[in-house]
Amino acid sequence: NSGSTVKDVAEYLGVPVPDVIKQLMSMGVLATLTKTLADEQIEIVAEALGKKMTIVHLGDEAEEEFEYDDADEDLVERPPVVTIMGHVDHGKTSLLDAVRSTEVAAGEAGGITQHIGAYQVHHNGKTITFLDTPGHQAFTAMRARGARVTDIAVIVVAADDGARPQTDEAIDHAHAADVPIVVAVNKIDKEGADPTRVRTELTQRGLQPSEWGGETEYVDVSAKTHQNLEELLDTLLVVAELEELEANPNAEASGVVIESKLDPGRGPVVTVLIQRGTMRIGDALVAGAEPGRVRAMIDYRGERVQQAVPGDPVEVLGFDGVPDAGEVVRVVANDREARRLAQERETREKAESLARRAGRKVSFEDVFR
Ligand code: GDP
Ligand code: MG
């Protein structure tokens, strides 16, 4: 038994409670507001009230997945998307800043001032995209809806502190997402730094260094003195190469929301990581229950751009509302289609939240088909 009451069902179907009770009475069931109904009863009531409803129990949380079947010849190499995780104070922010500054030093980006939740660096003729959002958040929020954002996880471990609880959490997140790990042993400039101890501790956690015959790449770095940052970037490109990261740029764009906010002047500002296709000004799009139309795109350097391709993070202006981080963004044929999909999603969410309260799980496709 599902545990749904008469009240739940009425709310679920969007009909007055007395209608449900009357319907039940006509079926010979004497019901009160809080009476728990059997699935079959709910289905019959729904049908009698003109609403088709199928109840399905799922073991796992429903996930929305978008799989595209691109032909091999349409696929081109795309930048790896890297997330930095690790224990508090081990140097995540410092390392992100240090890596970003190599780009400024190389004169690639005339002074990066913009914070849009991600940035890119160019190294040996290739591009690497770094997510500049708290790493664990990137993993949890984004994975909640089945979106895979990160290709490589950099786990920062301070050489003077070693593996700590959030180091383990970071390893768990990366494993759960099936993402390769690169260990950045940070703060090697500090007195008392012991990079070998870090390797030993992490070997005990299953991350055996390649130099010890294992499969995990370690790079000793200092976010403070910028020692070995190039080596870190080299290593990320090597790991990326093995992953064979590709995407079709010649398709309607899709991607994931990595940050969003409501700006008093500009309205909803949504940073999107493009994962497939090319996004252009004027495209109609939808993210979760929010439709929109691309009015402007701004890159991580703060410059307006006309288009964005796989691996690019861009701030998108033109959404009607503010979709959550982790939502899938899709360009669709036109505004009407965008609004229709957004509306569909809203309906689904209402049904889901009600179903959740009633202590059951339904898949997206199973409500109001
Ligand atoms: P987060 O909490 O992981 O983001 O760590 P932060 O980047 O905020 O760094 C925590 C502290 O460690 C700050 O005081 C940094 O200045 C310092 N720090 C970070 N990286 C290094 C490093 O490579 N060497 C030294 N000596 N200090 C560092
Ligand atoms: Mg930080």
XYZ file of C-alpha atoms and ligand atoms in Angstrom:
398
model
C 0.000 0.000 0.000
C 1.241 3.413 -0.980
C -0.049 5.455 1.914
C -1.863 8.055 -0.208
C -4.904 9.518 1.473
C -8.100 10.910 -0.027
C -6.729 14.372 0.558
C -3.456 13.541 -1.223
C -5.294 12.144 -4.178
C -7.566 15.165 -4.497
C -4.563 17.441 -4.423
C -2.697 15.222 -6.850
C -5.543 15.277 -9.327
C -6.331 18.912 -8.764
C -9.971 18.261 -7.876
C -12.020 19.159 -4.789
C -11.888 16.597 -1.963
C -15.718 16.103 -1.966
C -15.504 14.976 -5.610
C -13.112 12.213 -4.637
C -15.248 11.181 -1.675
C -18.406 11.165 -3.830
C -16.685 9.060 -6.432
C -15.536 6.600 -3.799
C -19.034 6.380 -2.366
C -20.402 5.538 -5.778
C -17.887 2.686 -5.752
C -19.219 1.583 -2.398
C -16.242 2.892 -0.446
C -16.970 5.003 2.584
C -14.075 7.410 2.798
C -12.874 10.165 5.089
C -10.325 12.839 4.334
C -7.473 10.877 5.835
C -8.435 7.431 4.642
C -5.602 5.640 2.900
C -6.496 4.317 -0.531
C -5.223 1.353 -2.486
C -3.464 2.014 -5.762
C -6.278 0.451 -7.782
C -8.849 2.630 -6.040
C -6.806 5.713 -6.836
C -6.543 4.739 -10.473
C -10.269 4.123 -10.787
C -11.125 7.409 -9.101
C -8.698 9.247 -11.339
C -10.200 7.702 -14.428
C -13.759 8.412 -13.312
C -12.793 12.044 -12.811
C -11.346 12.171 -16.278
C -7.680 12.048 -15.300
C -5.464 9.273 -16.491
C -2.983 8.224 -13.872
C -0.690 5.266 -13.600
C 1.094 4.580 -10.376
C 4.525 3.059 -10.554
C 6.831 2.349 -7.689
C 10.473 2.856 -8.389
C 13.412 1.701 -6.354
C 15.562 4.658 -7.203
C 15.015 8.352 -7.543
C 13.818 9.103 -11.026
C 16.457 10.574 -13.229
C 16.012 12.633 -16.309
C 18.499 11.650 -18.919
C 19.190 12.981 -22.317
C 21.144 10.745 -24.586
C 22.060 11.822 -28.054
C 23.093 9.559 -30.827
C 25.624 11.573 -32.753
C 27.296 10.046 -35.766
C 31.033 9.573 -35.349
C 31.854 12.000 -38.143
C 29.951 14.762 -36.332
C 32.037 14.440 -33.186
C 34.983 16.695 -32.497
C 37.324 16.950 -29.518
C 36.063 19.145 -26.713
C 37.761 20.618 -23.630
C 37.778 18.587 -20.419
C 35.690 20.035 -17.593
C 37.603 19.951 -14.326
C 36.272 20.302 -10.785
C 38.506 20.956 -7.795
C 37.562 19.323 -4.509
C 39.257 18.736 -1.178
C 39.292 19.426 2.529
C 38.631 22.948 3.764
C 41.751 25.142 3.771
C 43.771 22.710 1.692
C 43.867 25.327 -1.072
C 40.985 24.812 -3.523
C 40.292 28.505 -3.993
C 43.993 29.365 -4.081
C 44.645 26.718 -6.706
C 41.744 27.888 -8.873
C 43.090 31.433 -8.634
C 46.643 30.328 -9.361
C 45.594 28.352 -12.426
C 43.483 31.242 -13.649
C 46.435 33.602 -13.258
C 48.589 31.477 -15.587
C 46.121 32.486 -18.273
C 46.401 36.155 -17.457
C 50.198 35.883 -17.344
C 50.162 34.193 -20.729
C 48.265 37.210 -22.036
C 45.401 35.043 -23.198
C 42.644 36.880 -21.452
C 43.087 40.600 -21.075
C 42.487 40.683 -17.359
C 39.902 38.292 -16.042
C 37.545 40.050 -13.719
C 34.299 38.251 -14.296
C 33.113 35.530 -11.977
C 30.654 33.313 -13.769
C 31.250 30.028 -11.987
C 33.701 28.659 -14.499
C 36.653 29.714 -16.604
C 38.974 28.352 -19.248
C 42.716 28.166 -19.604
C 44.691 27.428 -22.741
C 47.708 25.181 -22.546
C 49.773 23.533 -25.282
C 47.196 24.452 -27.867
C 44.333 22.920 -25.897
C 41.599 24.321 -23.698
C 40.663 23.226 -20.185
C 37.440 24.334 -18.504
C 37.540 24.728 -14.733
C 34.375 24.811 -12.678
C 34.743 27.514 -10.094
C 31.813 26.416 -7.934
C 32.286 24.494 -4.691
C 33.316 21.082 -5.938
C 31.066 18.880 -3.854
C 28.129 21.093 -4.790
C 28.929 20.669 -8.440
C 28.790 16.945 -7.917
C 25.723 16.644 -5.725
C 23.446 19.251 -7.316
C 24.371 18.331 -10.837
C 24.099 14.637 -10.343
C 20.721 14.915 -8.695
C 19.141 15.303 -12.107
C 21.404 12.907 -13.864
C 23.530 15.572 -15.451
C 27.187 14.767 -15.716
C 29.248 17.902 -15.710
C 32.732 16.984 -14.628
C 35.210 14.954 -16.639
C 38.100 15.063 -14.199
C 38.180 15.661 -10.442
C 41.248 17.327 -8.994
C 41.513 16.447 -5.329
C 43.622 18.933 -3.432
C 45.449 17.644 -0.379
C 47.667 19.927 1.703
C 51.082 18.348 2.014
C 51.429 19.582 5.602
C 48.084 18.126 6.678
C 47.376 14.978 4.683
C 44.087 13.199 4.023
C 41.187 14.546 6.061
C 37.430 13.818 6.218
C 36.492 15.992 3.240
C 39.302 14.406 1.267
C 37.484 11.110 1.680
C 34.177 12.707 0.768
C 35.722 14.125 -2.374
C 37.079 10.709 -3.338
C 33.626 9.211 -2.745
C 31.950 11.841 -4.944
C 34.412 11.245 -7.760
C 34.002 7.477 -7.525
C 30.208 7.710 -7.419
C 30.278 9.835 -10.560
C 32.836 7.529 -12.160
C 35.166 10.440 -12.833
C 38.957 10.030 -12.951
C 40.918 11.640 -10.136
C 44.099 13.690 -10.293
C 45.650 14.426 -6.905
C 47.179 17.875 -6.439
C 49.469 17.708 -3.428
C 49.408 21.370 -2.452
C 51.459 23.649 -0.187
C 54.739 21.913 -0.983
C 56.416 25.251 -0.274
C 55.553 24.929 3.395
C 57.832 23.700 6.072
C 56.705 20.289 7.209
C 55.275 19.467 3.802
C 55.393 15.709 3.283
C 54.138 14.761 -0.199
C 55.174 11.136 0.287
C 52.957 10.821 3.331
C 50.028 12.118 1.283
C 50.716 9.421 -1.300
C 50.857 6.740 1.374
C 47.617 7.887 2.979
C 45.775 8.030 -0.316
C 47.166 4.691 -1.429
C 45.402 3.259 1.607
C 42.261 4.795 0.130
C 42.743 3.115 -3.208
C 44.523 5.912 -5.054
C 47.889 4.375 -5.808
C 50.239 6.830 -7.542
C 51.295 5.947 -11.082
C 54.922 6.344 -10.043
C 54.320 3.503 -7.589
C 52.740 1.340 -10.244
C 49.182 2.531 -9.654
C 46.692 4.365 -11.830
C 46.367 7.766 -10.180
C 48.335 10.811 -11.297
C 49.787 12.979 -8.538
C 51.248 16.445 -9.022
C 53.073 18.303 -6.251
C 52.111 21.964 -6.445
C 52.108 25.217 -4.593
C 49.207 27.541 -5.170
C 51.251 30.147 -3.354
C 54.537 30.046 -5.293
C 52.850 28.663 -8.449
C 55.314 25.800 -8.524
C 54.376 23.015 -10.979
C 51.150 24.532 -12.250
C 52.219 23.749 -15.811
C 52.753 20.123 -14.807
C 49.258 20.049 -13.359
C 47.808 21.335 -16.638
C 49.940 18.839 -18.621
C 48.606 16.016 -16.472
C 45.002 17.127 -16.905
C 45.443 17.113 -20.668
C 46.953 13.624 -20.589
C 44.046 12.301 -18.533
C 41.585 14.109 -20.805
C 43.187 12.511 -23.845
C 42.550 9.054 -22.400
C 38.904 9.942 -21.820
C 38.437 10.759 -25.520
C 36.102 13.644 -24.833
C 34.045 14.548 -27.860
C 30.894 16.435 -28.722
C 28.853 17.375 -31.760
C 29.011 21.158 -32.223
C 26.550 21.133 -35.124
C 23.350 20.529 -33.229
C 20.806 22.418 -31.175
C 22.682 23.317 -28.023
C 22.274 21.627 -24.695
C 24.146 21.895 -21.429
C 23.802 22.280 -17.689
C 23.110 25.208 -15.371
C 26.161 25.626 -13.151
C 25.121 28.834 -11.400
C 22.102 31.091 -11.442
C 20.922 34.236 -9.760
C 18.408 37.010 -10.084
C 20.212 40.227 -10.875
C 18.227 43.359 -10.008
C 19.245 45.035 -13.253
C 19.660 42.197 -15.710
C 17.020 39.757 -14.496
C 17.789 36.033 -14.346
C 21.500 35.444 -14.982
C 22.211 31.812 -15.696
C 25.653 30.345 -16.232
C 25.418 27.430 -18.599
C 28.104 24.921 -19.422
C 27.533 23.984 -23.057
C 27.893 20.240 -23.563
C 26.589 19.714 -27.070
C 25.779 21.852 -30.064
C 26.215 25.578 -30.546
C 24.169 28.145 -28.651
C 23.385 31.384 -30.441
C 21.705 34.691 -29.716
C 17.960 34.384 -30.316
C 17.768 30.653 -29.542
C 14.636 29.545 -27.691
C 15.539 27.415 -24.710
C 14.277 25.727 -21.583
C 15.887 24.745 -18.282
C 13.671 22.836 -15.895
C 10.448 24.798 -15.529
C 11.949 28.004 -16.925
C 11.603 28.921 -20.592
C 13.617 31.674 -22.220
C 15.261 33.104 -25.270
C 18.956 33.926 -25.486
C 19.166 37.708 -25.375
C 22.890 37.928 -24.663
C 25.797 35.676 -23.768
C 28.818 36.720 -21.751
C 31.963 34.625 -21.451
C 34.247 34.176 -18.422
C 36.289 37.191 -19.508
C 33.218 39.373 -19.299
C 32.966 39.717 -23.054
C 29.779 39.446 -25.030
C 29.819 36.523 -27.424
C 27.564 35.549 -30.309
C 27.874 31.805 -29.828
C 29.076 29.154 -27.418
C 30.311 25.643 -28.216
C 30.836 22.442 -26.166
C 33.049 23.051 -23.135
C 32.257 26.776 -23.040
C 30.792 28.286 -19.889
C 28.597 31.294 -20.686
C 26.316 33.582 -18.789
C 22.979 33.512 -20.531
C 20.553 36.417 -20.250
C 16.977 35.924 -21.343
C 15.455 33.279 -19.074
C 11.971 34.024 -17.705
C 12.965 32.776 -14.255
C 15.912 31.344 -12.365
C 16.505 27.614 -12.923
C 18.490 25.709 -10.293
C 22.082 24.622 -10.682
C 22.131 21.154 -12.158
C 19.177 21.662 -14.468
C 19.613 20.552 -18.032
C 19.370 23.386 -20.553
C 18.096 22.671 -24.041
C 17.664 24.811 -27.093
C 14.342 24.029 -28.721
C 12.621 24.882 -31.992
C 10.733 27.964 -30.829
C 9.304 29.916 -27.901
C 6.092 27.929 -27.915
C 7.943 24.657 -27.557
C 10.052 26.144 -24.751
C 6.950 27.239 -22.873
C 5.257 23.909 -23.424
C 8.212 21.948 -22.043
C 8.559 24.296 -19.092
C 4.869 23.917 -18.311
C 5.079 20.154 -18.591
C 7.934 20.131 -16.154
C 6.041 22.307 -13.678
C 3.086 19.952 -13.716
C 5.394 17.008 -13.241
C 7.106 18.667 -10.306
C 3.810 19.310 -8.560
C 2.790 15.711 -8.994
C 6.154 14.506 -7.806
C 6.243 16.615 -4.722
C 2.791 15.433 -3.802
C 3.745 11.847 -4.454
C 6.797 12.299 -2.282
C 4.695 13.614 0.554
C 2.500 10.599 0.171
C 5.601 8.495 0.672
C 6.009 7.059 -2.751
C 8.070 7.544 -5.824
C 6.808 8.084 -9.332
C 8.781 8.403 -12.491
C 8.425 11.497 -14.625
C 6.604 9.672 -17.365
C 4.148 8.036 -15.053
C 2.055 10.981 -14.054
C -0.843 12.316 -16.082
C 0.067 10.484 -19.213
P 40.107 26.207 0.458
O 39.325 26.282 1.728
O 40.427 24.785 0.110
O 39.521 26.966 -0.663
O 41.555 26.829 0.794
P 42.111 28.282 0.451
O 42.504 28.386 -0.978
O 41.172 29.285 0.978
O 43.463 28.262 1.285
C 43.494 28.125 2.689
C 44.737 28.804 3.244
O 45.905 28.116 2.772
C 44.887 30.243 2.805
O 45.397 30.983 3.882
C 45.909 30.166 1.677
O 46.636 31.355 1.538
C 46.768 29.020 2.113
N 47.377 28.315 0.972
C 46.733 27.805 -0.082
N 47.600 27.225 -0.935
C 48.823 27.375 -0.380
C 50.146 26.975 -0.772
O 50.392 26.365 -1.809
N 51.155 27.307 0.072
C 50.970 27.969 1.239
N 52.013 28.232 1.987
N 49.735 28.367 1.622
C 48.688 28.078 0.831
Mg 37.750 28.022 -0.773
